Every structure is written in structure tokens, then in C-alpha cells.
Short mmCIF file of C-alpha atoms and ligand atoms in Angstrom, two decimals:
data_model
loop_
_atom_site.label_atom_id
_atom_site.label_comp_id
_atom_site.label_asym_id
_atom_site.label_seq_id
_atom_site.Cartn_x
_atom_site.Cartn_y
_atom_site.Cartn_z
CA MET A 943 -0.04 0.05 -0.01
CA PHE A 944 1.20 3.47 -0.77
CA LYS A 945 1.89 5.88 2.17
CA ARG A 946 1.78 9.58 2.18
CA ILE A 947 5.14 11.36 1.55
CA ILE A 948 7.12 12.18 4.78
CA GLY A 949 6.34 15.67 6.02
CA THR A 950 2.88 15.81 4.33
CA LYS A 951 -0.50 15.41 5.94
CA ASP A 952 -3.92 14.27 4.93
CA ILE A 953 -6.43 16.79 6.09
CA LEU A 954 -9.38 14.51 6.88
CA PRO A 955 -13.08 15.51 6.66
CA GLU A 956 -13.37 15.76 10.46
CA GLU A 957 -10.53 18.31 10.50
CA VAL A 958 -11.66 20.21 7.47
CA SER A 959 -14.28 22.26 9.30
CA SER A 960 -11.61 23.81 11.56
CA TRP A 961 -9.61 24.69 8.50
CA GLN A 962 -12.68 26.29 6.90
CA GLU A 963 -13.30 28.29 10.07
CA ILE A 964 -9.79 29.66 10.06
CA GLU A 965 -10.03 30.45 6.35
CA GLU A 966 -13.43 32.11 6.65
CA ALA A 967 -12.32 34.19 9.63
CA SER A 968 -9.27 35.32 7.71
CA ARG A 969 -11.28 36.38 4.64
CA ARG A 970 -13.61 38.38 6.97
CA VAL A 971 -10.74 40.21 8.62
CA PHE A 972 -8.73 40.76 5.35
CA SER A 973 -11.81 42.24 3.78
CA LEU A 974 -12.35 44.57 6.71
CA TYR A 975 -8.85 45.95 5.93
CA ASN A 976 -9.57 46.03 2.21
CA TYR A 977 -7.13 43.30 1.14
CA LYS A 978 -7.99 41.42 -2.04
CA GLU A 979 -7.30 37.74 -2.58
CA ILE A 980 -4.56 36.63 -5.06
CA ARG A 981 -3.84 33.07 -6.12
CA PRO A 982 -0.43 32.72 -7.77
CA PRO A 983 0.73 29.28 -9.03
CA LEU A 984 2.31 26.73 -6.76
CA MET A 985 5.30 26.46 -9.01
CA GLU A 986 7.74 29.19 -10.01
CA GLU A 987 11.16 29.48 -11.54
CA ALA A 988 13.72 28.50 -8.85
CA GLY A 989 15.68 31.69 -9.74
CA LEU A 990 12.91 33.90 -8.43
CA PHE A 991 13.63 32.70 -4.88
CA ASN A 992 17.43 32.65 -5.26
CA ARG A 993 17.17 36.29 -6.31
CA SER A 994 14.66 37.44 -3.69
CA LEU A 995 15.44 35.38 -0.56
CA GLY A 996 19.25 35.44 -1.18
CA GLU A 997 21.61 32.58 -2.19
CA THR A 998 22.66 32.14 1.36
CA ALA A 999 19.20 31.80 2.85
CA GLU A 1000 18.59 28.43 4.47
CA VAL A 1001 15.33 28.03 2.47
CA VAL A 1002 17.27 28.49 -0.79
CA GLN A 1003 20.36 26.46 0.22
CA LYS A 1004 18.75 23.46 1.72
CA GLN A 1005 15.00 23.46 1.41
CA MET A 1006 13.90 24.06 -2.21
CA PHE A 1007 11.80 21.32 -3.78
CA LEU A 1008 13.18 21.55 -7.28
CA VAL A 1009 10.90 20.14 -9.95
CA ASN A 1010 12.17 18.07 -12.83
CA SER A 1011 11.04 20.19 -15.73
CA ALA A 1012 11.38 19.53 -19.51
CA PRO A 1013 13.59 21.87 -21.48
CA ILE A 1014 11.51 24.63 -23.15
CA SER A 1015 12.34 26.04 -26.59
CA ASN A 1016 13.25 29.73 -26.48
CA GLY A 1017 12.12 30.23 -30.05
CA LYS A 1018 15.61 30.04 -31.50
CA GLN A 1019 15.74 26.29 -31.84
CA GLU A 1020 18.10 25.85 -28.86
CA LYS A 1021 16.46 24.44 -25.76
CA THR A 1022 17.13 26.03 -22.37
CA LYS A 1023 16.89 24.06 -19.23
CA GLN A 1024 14.55 25.82 -16.75
CA PHE A 1025 14.71 25.09 -13.06
CA TYR A 1026 11.26 25.13 -11.49
CA CYS A 1027 10.48 24.67 -7.81
CA LEU A 1028 7.49 24.31 -5.60
CA ARG A 1029 7.14 27.66 -3.83
CA PRO A 1030 8.68 27.79 -0.44
CA GLU A 1031 6.82 31.07 0.38
CA ALA A 1032 4.60 33.47 -1.48
CA THR A 1033 6.08 36.96 -1.06
CA ALA A 1034 8.45 36.63 -4.07
CA SER A 1035 5.69 35.04 -6.21
CA ILE A 1036 3.22 37.87 -5.32
CA VAL A 1037 5.78 40.59 -6.12
CA ARG A 1038 6.54 38.77 -9.38
CA ALA A 1039 2.78 38.57 -10.17
CA TYR A 1040 2.35 42.28 -9.14
CA LEU A 1041 4.93 43.27 -11.67
CA GLU A 1042 4.13 40.77 -14.44
CA ASN A 1043 0.40 41.73 -14.37
CA HIS A 1044 1.15 45.47 -14.13
CA LEU A 1045 -0.65 45.90 -10.83
CA ASP A 1046 1.91 48.60 -10.02
CA LYS A 1047 0.69 50.56 -13.06
CA THR A 1048 -2.99 49.83 -12.70
CA PHE A 1049 -3.45 50.25 -8.96
CA GLY A 1050 -0.24 51.65 -7.60
CA PHE A 1051 -0.47 50.91 -3.92
CA THR A 1052 -1.97 47.36 -3.64
CA LYS A 1053 -3.09 45.18 -0.78
CA LEU A 1054 -3.23 41.44 -1.36
CA TYR A 1055 -3.84 38.32 0.70
CA TYR A 1056 -3.36 34.61 -0.02
CA ILE A 1057 -4.14 31.20 1.47
CA GLY A 1058 -2.40 28.10 0.31
CA PRO A 1059 0.32 25.46 0.53
CA MET A 1060 4.04 26.02 0.67
CA PHE A 1061 6.84 23.52 0.36
CA ARG A 1062 10.17 23.15 2.14
CA LEU A 1063 12.51 20.28 2.34
CA GLU A 1064 12.78 20.33 6.14
CA ARG A 1065 13.41 17.76 8.80
CA PRO A 1066 9.79 17.06 9.86
CA GLN A 1067 8.80 17.41 13.50
CA LYS A 1068 5.85 18.73 15.50
CA GLY A 1069 4.74 21.96 13.79
CA ARG A 1070 7.28 21.49 11.02
CA LEU A 1071 6.21 19.95 7.77
CA ARG A 1072 7.38 19.69 4.17
CA GLU A 1073 4.11 20.73 2.85
CA PHE A 1074 2.35 23.31 5.08
CA HIS A 1075 -0.05 26.14 4.64
CA HIS A 1076 0.30 29.91 4.81
CA ILE A 1077 -2.33 32.54 5.35
CA GLY A 1078 -0.65 35.78 4.58
CA CYS A 1079 -0.78 39.18 3.08
CA GLU A 1080 1.39 41.71 1.20
CA ALA A 1081 0.83 45.56 0.96
CA ILE A 1082 2.98 46.81 -1.82
CA GLY A 1083 3.71 50.46 -2.73
CA SER A 1084 4.33 52.38 0.47
CA LEU A 1085 7.13 53.31 2.92
CA ASP A 1086 4.73 54.83 5.45
CA ALA A 1087 5.21 53.62 9.02
CA ALA A 1088 1.38 53.71 9.35
CA LEU A 1089 1.32 50.75 6.98
CA ASP A 1090 3.61 48.70 9.30
CA ILE A 1091 1.26 49.55 12.09
CA GLU A 1092 -1.83 48.43 10.06
CA VAL A 1093 -0.15 45.15 9.07
CA ILE A 1094 0.88 44.32 12.65
CA SER A 1095 -2.65 45.24 13.93
CA LEU A 1096 -4.15 43.13 11.12
CA ALA A 1097 -2.13 40.08 12.31
CA ASP A 1098 -3.24 40.86 15.94
CA ASN A 1099 -6.91 41.05 14.83
CA LEU A 1100 -6.73 37.88 12.87
CA LEU A 1101 -5.50 36.03 15.99
CA LYS A 1102 -8.34 37.61 17.93
CA GLU A 1103 -10.80 36.38 15.32
CA TYR A 1104 -9.27 32.92 15.55
CA ASN A 1105 -9.87 33.09 19.29
CA ILE A 1106 -6.15 32.57 20.00
CA LYS A 1107 -4.98 34.08 23.32
CA ASP A 1108 -1.59 34.44 25.05
CA TYR A 1109 0.55 35.05 22.01
CA LYS A 1110 3.56 37.46 21.97
CA ILE A 1111 4.45 39.99 19.32
CA GLN A 1112 8.15 40.62 18.96
CA ILE A 1113 9.43 43.39 16.69
CA ASN A 1114 12.86 44.67 15.56
CA SER A 1115 14.20 46.98 12.80
CA LEU A 1116 16.96 45.86 10.48
CA GLY A 1117 17.19 49.41 9.01
CA CYS A 1118 18.04 50.11 5.41
CA GLN A 1119 20.71 48.28 3.37
CA LYS A 1120 23.42 50.44 4.76
CA ASP A 1121 22.25 49.76 8.31
CA ARG A 1122 22.24 46.03 7.69
CA LYS A 1123 25.81 46.35 6.55
CA ASN A 1124 26.67 48.22 9.72
CA LEU A 1125 25.02 45.58 11.82
CA THR A 1126 26.80 42.84 9.88
CA ALA A 1127 30.12 44.57 10.53
CA ILE A 1128 29.39 45.05 14.27
CA LEU A 1129 28.47 41.41 14.59
CA GLY A 1130 31.51 40.34 12.50
CA LYS A 1131 33.79 42.14 14.87
CA SER A 1132 32.50 40.55 18.09
CA LEU A 1133 31.65 37.07 16.76
CA MET A 1134 34.74 36.39 14.76
CA GLN A 1135 36.76 36.37 18.05
CA LYS A 1136 34.44 33.71 19.38
CA LYS A 1137 34.21 31.61 16.29
CA GLU A 1138 35.52 28.43 17.99
CA GLN A 1139 32.78 28.54 20.65
CA LEU A 1140 29.90 28.74 18.06
CA CYS A 1141 28.03 25.71 16.73
CA VAL A 1142 29.18 24.28 13.34
CA ASP A 1143 26.19 25.86 11.57
CA CYS A 1144 26.96 29.35 13.03
CA GLN A 1145 30.61 29.00 12.11
CA GLN A 1146 29.42 28.73 8.44
CA ARG A 1147 26.98 31.57 8.93
CA LEU A 1148 29.73 33.88 10.02
CA GLY A 1149 31.01 33.93 6.47
CA ARG A 1150 27.81 33.60 4.59
CA ASN A 1151 24.89 35.18 6.58
CA ILE A 1152 26.04 36.41 9.98
CA LEU A 1153 22.68 38.00 10.85
CA ARG A 1154 21.32 34.41 10.98
CA VAL A 1155 23.65 33.68 13.95
CA LEU A 1156 21.41 35.89 16.02
CA ASP A 1157 18.44 33.58 15.92
CA CYS A 1158 20.37 30.42 16.52
CA LYS A 1159 18.71 28.20 19.21
CA ASN A 1160 21.91 26.38 20.18
CA GLU A 1161 22.60 26.85 23.88
CA SER A 1162 26.38 27.67 23.58
CA CYS A 1163 25.58 30.16 20.81
CA ARG A 1164 22.82 31.81 22.86
CA GLU A 1165 25.21 32.27 25.82
CA ILE A 1166 27.62 34.18 23.64
CA LEU A 1167 24.82 36.18 21.94
CA ILE A 1168 23.32 37.26 25.29
CA LYS A 1169 26.55 38.99 26.17
CA LEU A 1170 26.59 41.05 22.98
CA GLU A 1171 24.42 43.81 24.44
CA LEU A 1172 22.97 44.71 21.14
CA SER A 1173 21.40 48.14 20.70
CA ASP A 1174 19.89 49.94 17.72
CA ASP A 1175 23.01 52.08 17.19
CA TYR A 1176 23.46 50.61 13.69
CA LEU A 1177 20.23 52.33 12.54
CA CYS A 1178 20.52 55.60 10.51
CA PRO A 1179 18.41 58.57 11.71
CA ASP A 1180 15.62 57.91 9.18
CA CYS A 1181 15.30 54.25 10.05
CA LYS A 1182 15.41 55.06 13.78
CA MET A 1183 12.59 57.55 13.27
CA HIS A 1184 10.58 55.04 11.23
CA PHE A 1185 10.99 52.46 13.97
CA LYS A 1186 9.98 54.94 16.62
CA GLN A 1187 6.82 55.76 14.68
CA VAL A 1188 5.96 52.10 14.43
CA LYS A 1189 6.41 51.52 18.15
CA GLU A 1190 4.31 54.63 19.04
CA GLY A 1191 1.55 53.53 16.60
CA LEU A 1192 1.31 50.19 18.23
CA GLU A 1193 1.10 51.76 21.64
CA ASN A 1194 -1.61 54.15 20.39
CA LEU A 1195 -3.63 51.04 19.24
CA LYS A 1196 -2.81 49.31 22.59
CA ILE A 1197 -1.09 46.40 20.85
CA GLY A 1198 1.40 44.82 23.24
CA TYR A 1199 4.85 44.04 21.79
CA ASN A 1200 8.44 43.44 22.88
CA VAL A 1201 11.50 44.79 20.98
CA ASN A 1202 13.77 41.80 20.36
CA PRO A 1203 17.16 42.94 19.02
CA TYR A 1204 17.93 39.30 18.13
CA LEU A 1205 15.00 39.01 15.69
CA VAL A 1206 16.55 39.18 12.19
CA ARG A 1207 14.67 36.74 9.96
CA GLY A 1208 16.72 34.70 7.59
CA LEU A 1209 15.99 36.38 4.22
CA ASP A 1210 17.85 38.90 2.19
CA TYR A 1211 14.86 40.91 1.26
CA TYR A 1212 13.91 42.16 4.74
CA THR A 1213 14.52 45.82 5.61
CA ARG A 1214 13.39 47.99 8.54
CA THR A 1215 10.53 46.53 10.56
CA VAL A 1216 10.56 42.70 11.08
CA PHE A 1217 8.20 40.90 13.50
CA GLU A 1218 7.35 37.49 14.69
CA ILE A 1219 4.39 36.24 16.69
CA THR A 1220 5.11 33.33 19.04
CA HIS A 1221 3.08 31.01 21.30
CA ASN A 1222 4.29 28.96 24.23
CA GLU A 1223 2.02 26.01 23.33
CA LEU A 1224 4.09 25.31 20.31
CA GLY A 1225 7.27 24.10 22.00
CA SER A 1226 10.52 24.54 20.05
CA GLN A 1227 8.84 25.59 16.79
CA ASP A 1228 7.13 28.46 18.57
CA ALA A 1229 6.41 30.93 15.69
CA LEU A 1230 2.75 31.20 14.69
CA GLY A 1231 3.65 33.78 12.04
CA ALA A 1232 6.12 36.28 10.96
CA GLY A 1233 6.80 39.02 8.55
CA GLY A 1234 8.35 42.30 7.76
CA ARG A 1235 9.20 45.10 5.33
CA TYR A 1236 10.99 44.41 2.15
CA ASP A 1237 11.59 47.87 0.56
CA ASN A 1238 14.14 46.69 -1.97
CA LEU A 1239 12.38 43.60 -3.41
CA VAL A 1240 10.16 45.28 -6.01
CA ALA A 1241 13.16 47.02 -7.58
CA GLU A 1242 15.32 43.83 -7.25
CA LEU A 1243 12.63 41.98 -9.32
CA GLY A 1244 12.67 44.75 -12.00
CA GLY A 1245 10.04 47.24 -10.84
CA GLN A 1246 10.24 50.83 -9.70
CA SER A 1247 11.77 51.15 -6.24
CA THR A 1248 8.95 51.16 -3.64
CA GLY A 1249 8.19 50.11 -0.16
CA ALA A 1250 6.27 46.89 0.88
CA ILE A 1251 5.42 44.86 3.98
CA GLY A 1252 3.67 41.52 4.63
CA PHE A 1253 3.48 38.51 6.95
CA ALA A 1254 2.28 34.97 6.95
CA PHE A 1255 0.82 32.67 9.57
CA GLY A 1256 1.33 28.86 9.49
CA VAL A 1257 -2.16 27.35 9.42
CA GLU A 1258 -1.09 24.00 11.01
CA ARG A 1259 0.44 25.91 13.91
CA LEU A 1260 -2.67 28.07 14.31
CA LEU A 1261 -4.67 24.82 14.57
CA LEU A 1262 -2.21 23.28 17.07
CA VAL A 1263 -2.90 26.25 19.36
CA THR A 1264 -6.67 26.44 18.79
CA ARG A 1265 -6.99 22.75 19.54
CA SER A 1266 -4.79 22.92 22.64
CA GLN A 1267 -6.97 25.95 23.85
CA GLY A 1268 -9.97 23.71 23.59
CA HIS A 1269 -11.82 25.53 20.87
CA LYS A 1270 -14.73 23.43 19.57
CA VAL A 1271 -15.83 23.55 16.05
CA THR A 1272 -19.55 24.25 15.89
CA SER A 1273 -21.16 21.42 13.88
CA LYS A 1274 -23.60 22.43 11.07
CA ASN A 1275 -27.27 21.36 11.22
CA LEU A 1276 -27.71 18.05 9.43
CA VAL A 1277 -31.05 16.22 8.96
CA TYR A 1278 -30.84 12.51 8.58
CA LEU A 1279 -33.53 10.67 6.74
CA ILE A 1280 -34.42 7.04 7.47
CA THR A 1281 -36.98 5.22 5.35
CA LEU A 1282 -38.42 1.78 5.85
CA GLY A 1283 -39.97 0.12 2.78
CA LYS A 1284 -40.16 0.78 -0.90
CA GLU A 1285 -42.97 3.34 -0.81
CA ALA A 1286 -41.39 5.23 2.07
CA ARG A 1287 -38.13 5.30 0.14
CA GLN A 1288 -39.68 6.99 -2.91
CA GLN A 1289 -41.50 9.61 -0.77
CA GLY A 1290 -38.34 10.05 1.31
CA LEU A 1291 -36.04 10.69 -1.63
CA LYS A 1292 -38.50 13.29 -2.89
CA LEU A 1293 -38.44 15.00 0.54
CA LEU A 1294 -34.58 14.83 0.61
CA ALA A 1295 -34.44 16.68 -2.74
CA GLN A 1296 -36.96 19.28 -1.42
CA MET A 1297 -34.97 19.82 1.71
CA ARG A 1298 -31.78 20.38 -0.30
CA GLN A 1299 -33.62 22.85 -2.55
CA LYS A 1300 -34.66 24.78 0.55
CA GLY A 1301 -31.05 24.94 1.70
CA ILE A 1302 -31.43 22.32 4.48
CA SER A 1303 -28.34 20.20 4.79
CA ALA A 1304 -29.70 16.60 4.59
CA ASP A 1305 -28.51 13.06 4.09
CA THR A 1306 -29.85 9.50 4.09
CA ASP A 1307 -28.72 5.86 4.35
CA TYR A 1308 -27.37 4.16 1.19
CA GLU A 1309 -26.35 0.90 2.85
CA GLU A 1310 -29.77 -0.63 3.51
CA LYS A 1311 -29.28 -0.42 7.24
CA SER A 1312 -31.85 -1.56 9.86
CA LEU A 1313 -33.60 1.26 11.81
CA LYS A 1314 -31.18 0.70 14.72
CA GLY A 1315 -28.10 0.81 12.36
CA ALA A 1316 -29.45 3.90 10.63
CA MET A 1317 -29.99 5.61 13.92
CA ARG A 1318 -26.44 4.81 15.00
CA ARG A 1319 -25.26 6.32 11.75
CA ALA A 1320 -27.24 9.56 12.40
CA ASN A 1321 -25.59 9.73 15.78
CA ASP A 1322 -22.13 9.23 14.28
CA LEU A 1323 -22.80 12.05 11.83
CA ALA A 1324 -23.91 14.28 14.73
CA ALA A 1325 -27.17 14.90 12.94
CA SER A 1326 -29.43 17.50 14.66
CA GLN A 1327 -32.68 15.95 13.48
CA VAL A 1328 -33.80 12.55 12.12
CA ILE A 1329 -36.83 12.07 9.88
CA ILE A 1330 -38.31 8.56 9.93
CA ILE A 1331 -40.84 7.43 7.31
CA GLY A 1332 -42.30 3.87 7.75
CA GLU A 1333 -45.47 2.21 6.69
CA ASP A 1334 -47.51 3.88 9.51
CA GLU A 1335 -46.35 7.36 8.52
CA ILE A 1336 -47.28 6.64 4.90
CA LYS A 1337 -50.80 5.61 5.89
CA LYS A 1338 -51.21 8.69 8.02
CA GLY A 1339 -49.58 11.04 5.47
CA VAL A 1340 -46.94 12.25 7.93
CA VAL A 1341 -43.31 11.88 8.87
CA LEU A 1342 -41.68 11.34 12.31
CA LEU A 1343 -39.35 14.15 13.18
CA LYS A 1344 -36.93 13.46 16.05
CA ASP A 1345 -34.87 16.21 17.67
CA MET A 1346 -31.52 14.44 18.46
CA ALA A 1347 -30.54 16.85 21.29
CA THR A 1348 -33.84 16.65 23.32
CA GLY A 1349 -35.09 13.30 22.10
CA GLU A 1350 -38.57 14.92 21.40
CA GLN A 1351 -40.58 13.35 18.57
CA SER A 1352 -43.52 14.68 16.60
CA GLU A 1353 -45.64 13.51 13.72
CA ILE A 1354 -45.96 16.25 11.13
CA THR A 1355 -46.66 16.57 7.46
CA ARG A 1356 -43.94 16.81 4.86
CA ASP A 1357 -44.91 20.46 4.17
CA GLN A 1358 -44.74 21.29 7.85
CA VAL A 1359 -41.32 19.66 8.17
CA LEU A 1360 -39.98 21.69 5.24
CA ARG A 1361 -41.32 24.87 6.83
CA GLN A 1362 -40.03 24.10 10.28
CA LEU A 1363 -36.56 23.06 9.19
CA SER A 1364 -35.95 25.88 6.77
CA GLY A 1365 -36.88 28.37 9.38
CA ARG A 1366 -34.38 27.18 12.02
CA THR A 1367 -31.19 28.81 12.70
P1 AMP B 171 8.29 31.90 7.38
O1 AMP B 171 7.99 32.05 5.96
O2 AMP B 171 9.33 30.85 7.65
O3 AMP B 171 8.50 33.12 8.21
O4 AMP B 171 6.98 31.17 8.06
C1 AMP B 171 5.86 31.86 8.47
C2 AMP B 171 5.11 30.94 9.37
O5 AMP B 171 4.75 29.71 8.62
C3 AMP B 171 5.88 30.38 10.51
O6 AMP B 171 5.83 31.31 11.60
C4 AMP B 171 5.21 29.11 10.84
O7 AMP B 171 3.94 29.30 11.55
C5 AMP B 171 4.85 28.62 9.48
N1 AMP B 171 5.87 27.59 8.93
C6 AMP B 171 7.04 27.94 8.39
N2 AMP B 171 7.69 26.82 8.03
C7 AMP B 171 6.89 25.77 8.40
C8 AMP B 171 6.97 24.33 8.20
N3 AMP B 171 8.01 23.72 7.70
N4 AMP B 171 5.91 23.60 8.68
C9 AMP B 171 4.91 24.20 9.29
N5 AMP B 171 4.75 25.58 9.40
C10 AMP B 171 5.78 26.30 8.92
#
């Protein structure tokens, strides 16, 4: 028998309702903030991510799912080999789509959201999969600190709408490209002297992507990092001011946050504000979501230089927290029809069709179960009402309607049943 691929998950019918609740809540909140949905493809040219995330980013170096693609003719008879990959994240795809479809020219400032699967070749563990799902957004076309505040408040409101409590918002500013270089130099100076004491991964990061050392979870690295006494001195006056405005704006909206100078995020495209939202319930993989500004990416991918910011939540992690906090999915009303005998079956199937036409969710038994078996099935399906039609009911021209919560039964006509059930909430 075939098995699912390691790091992937079957989302079974009993779980799907919680997925739908999260998706519906997200759509509601995104629309309150006037974000429009975008659905870019799941596959992109691998080069798009090398270029945007940076060659040294872990996602690019180790985690890309490259797709074996056929060579494509470039129109001059030679065939070029294209490297495709399953998208590891959506920001780069969305900026590509924004430019390729001229949204920059048509709309200028644009607010987009997306919901869908991402793929990373990671070592699977709790809360870390190879195929996982993001709910995220991107606001492209502004450098205004008010937008950073809106985006963080949007993330905060989404979590409230999901009914998640006790999360922590951490923020930091990486500054502009020049500031990032300053920070890199400051870190290089202090960390190079301690190279031998760092973990093997961090020793490599020193040369390739030193900022990444800051969010290493290794104990010995953490001890060294704690003593660094980082401040925001590497920020230029403009970036310092921008960060100050963001912090004041969050305070104004009463959104709790901590400044974490160790928060850097691993990708090249981040500038200025970065943020991460964590939850203790998640254990070692504690990030529910993360994001930040990427003011150089649009120009890097061929557009006019402009500011942008976005974030993404991991849906599987949102669900881990909602389940551990005991949220119950409210079951939808289902009417289960049980018929006994040929005549009852015919009348019942007609009633079933009428109920569905009236927008009543209804089902029946297709396995020729006994009355007892069919009642058990109605219970398993958490039906709110059962309709039974047997010979007696046919003679009397009624149906038996049973409320599964109270156990109450009543004999009523088919017209009455339709009226009663379509009027319920
Ligand atoms: P990132 O793009 O890495 O900042 O991810 C944003 C969010 O997606 C994280 O905070 C996680 O909630 C989630 N996430 C990232 N990678 C994975 C993964 N491999 N498995 C499950 N969720 C993930």
C-alpha cells in the first residue's frame, strides 16, 4: 500500500471544518482591511527565490523542492533548461505577479492576501512539515510607518478572530541596506573572536549570513549572543525615526509588543521592521507567524523602487494552538432521513431533494441499514434531527421528526417539516 510522503498530511473530513473556520475568519478580517485575494501558481522558476530570498538563505540552500522540468524552446531552436520549484513562500511570487500583471501601473498601492500550501525540504517534527499552509498578506507600494502599524494590527486582529490567546508579538528593525551592513560589521567584529565557541552551523553563517547567527537556538551560541548587548545604534536617523513611529503607533492602538534585538529573519529581502508572533503552546517551533518590510524587493525584481510589507501565519500551527486551547468547532445542522420500505423510500427521496432545494443540509442511508443501524449512523454524523418514514407514517400522510438533542418526537406533514426546518437557525 502506498503511504503519504514524509512531512505531508492528509487533512481528513473531520478536521476540514476547523480549516474552513480559520479560512473564513481570515477572509472576513482581510476584507475589513480592504485586502484582495490573489492566487499565484504553486510552481515558480527557482531563480525567483534565489534572487529574492538570497543565495545564502537556508530556504534556498537546503529546502527548495526542485521540480524536474522539461527543457523549453526559447524560439531560436536551442532548448534551455529551466529550473522550477514548488514555492517555499509566497512573497516573491506575489511581487512577481504584481509586476508581471502590471498591478503597479493599474493600482499603484496594492493590498493582497493569499491562502495556500508552501513546500520546504525540512526535517519534519511537531509543527514543521514539508508541505504546510500559509495565510498571509502583502501591502506593496508604500514606505509609510502607518502601514507597518496596520499590518501588525491586522495580524493581531486575525489572531483575535481565531480566538487565540496568550501570543507574543516581537518586533525589531533591520534598517536600510546600509544599516544592515553596519549591523553585519558590528556582529562580525564581536563574533569572529568567538568563532571556536559557536556551533558548526553558526561558524558557516559567520562567512555567509552572519545575521542568521542571532536567531540560533543552540545553547552555547545563545550564551555568547546574550553577552553582545545589542542596541539599535546601527540604525541611521531615518530608520530610527521610522521604527519609533511604528512603536508609538502600536502603543496608540494598545497592541502589546516586545522589541527583540535578536530578531533578524533569515531572508535577504527584509529591511526595517521585522516581526514574529510566538506562542508557548508550540514548543520549540514556537512561531505562529512572521513578517516584515521588504523595501528593495520590487526593484530587485525589475520594478520601480517602492516600499512593501507583509506577513504569513502557518495554518497547521494556528490549529495546534486552537486545539490545545480547547476550541470546539460548531457542527452544522444536518437532517438524517431514514426510510423503511419501498413506498417510504420513494417519498423520502423526494423529501430529501426538497430539503436540499430549501437549503437544508440533509442526508440518508445508502447501505440498507436496519432502523437501529441507521439511527447509529445519524448519531455518528452528529445529525441534529432525524426524519423517519415507515408504513405507519405513509398511511397517516406524515413523517416522524426526532430532535436528537432533546429526544422529542412529533408527527408532522412533509410540508410542515420543510417549513419548520428551513426556518431554524
Ligand atoms: P516563514 O515564511 O518561515 O517566516 O514562516 C511563516 C510561518 O509559517 C511560521 O511562523 C510558521 O507558523 C509557518 N511555517 C514555516 N515553516 C513551516 C513548516 N516547515 N511547517 C509548518 N509551518 C511552517
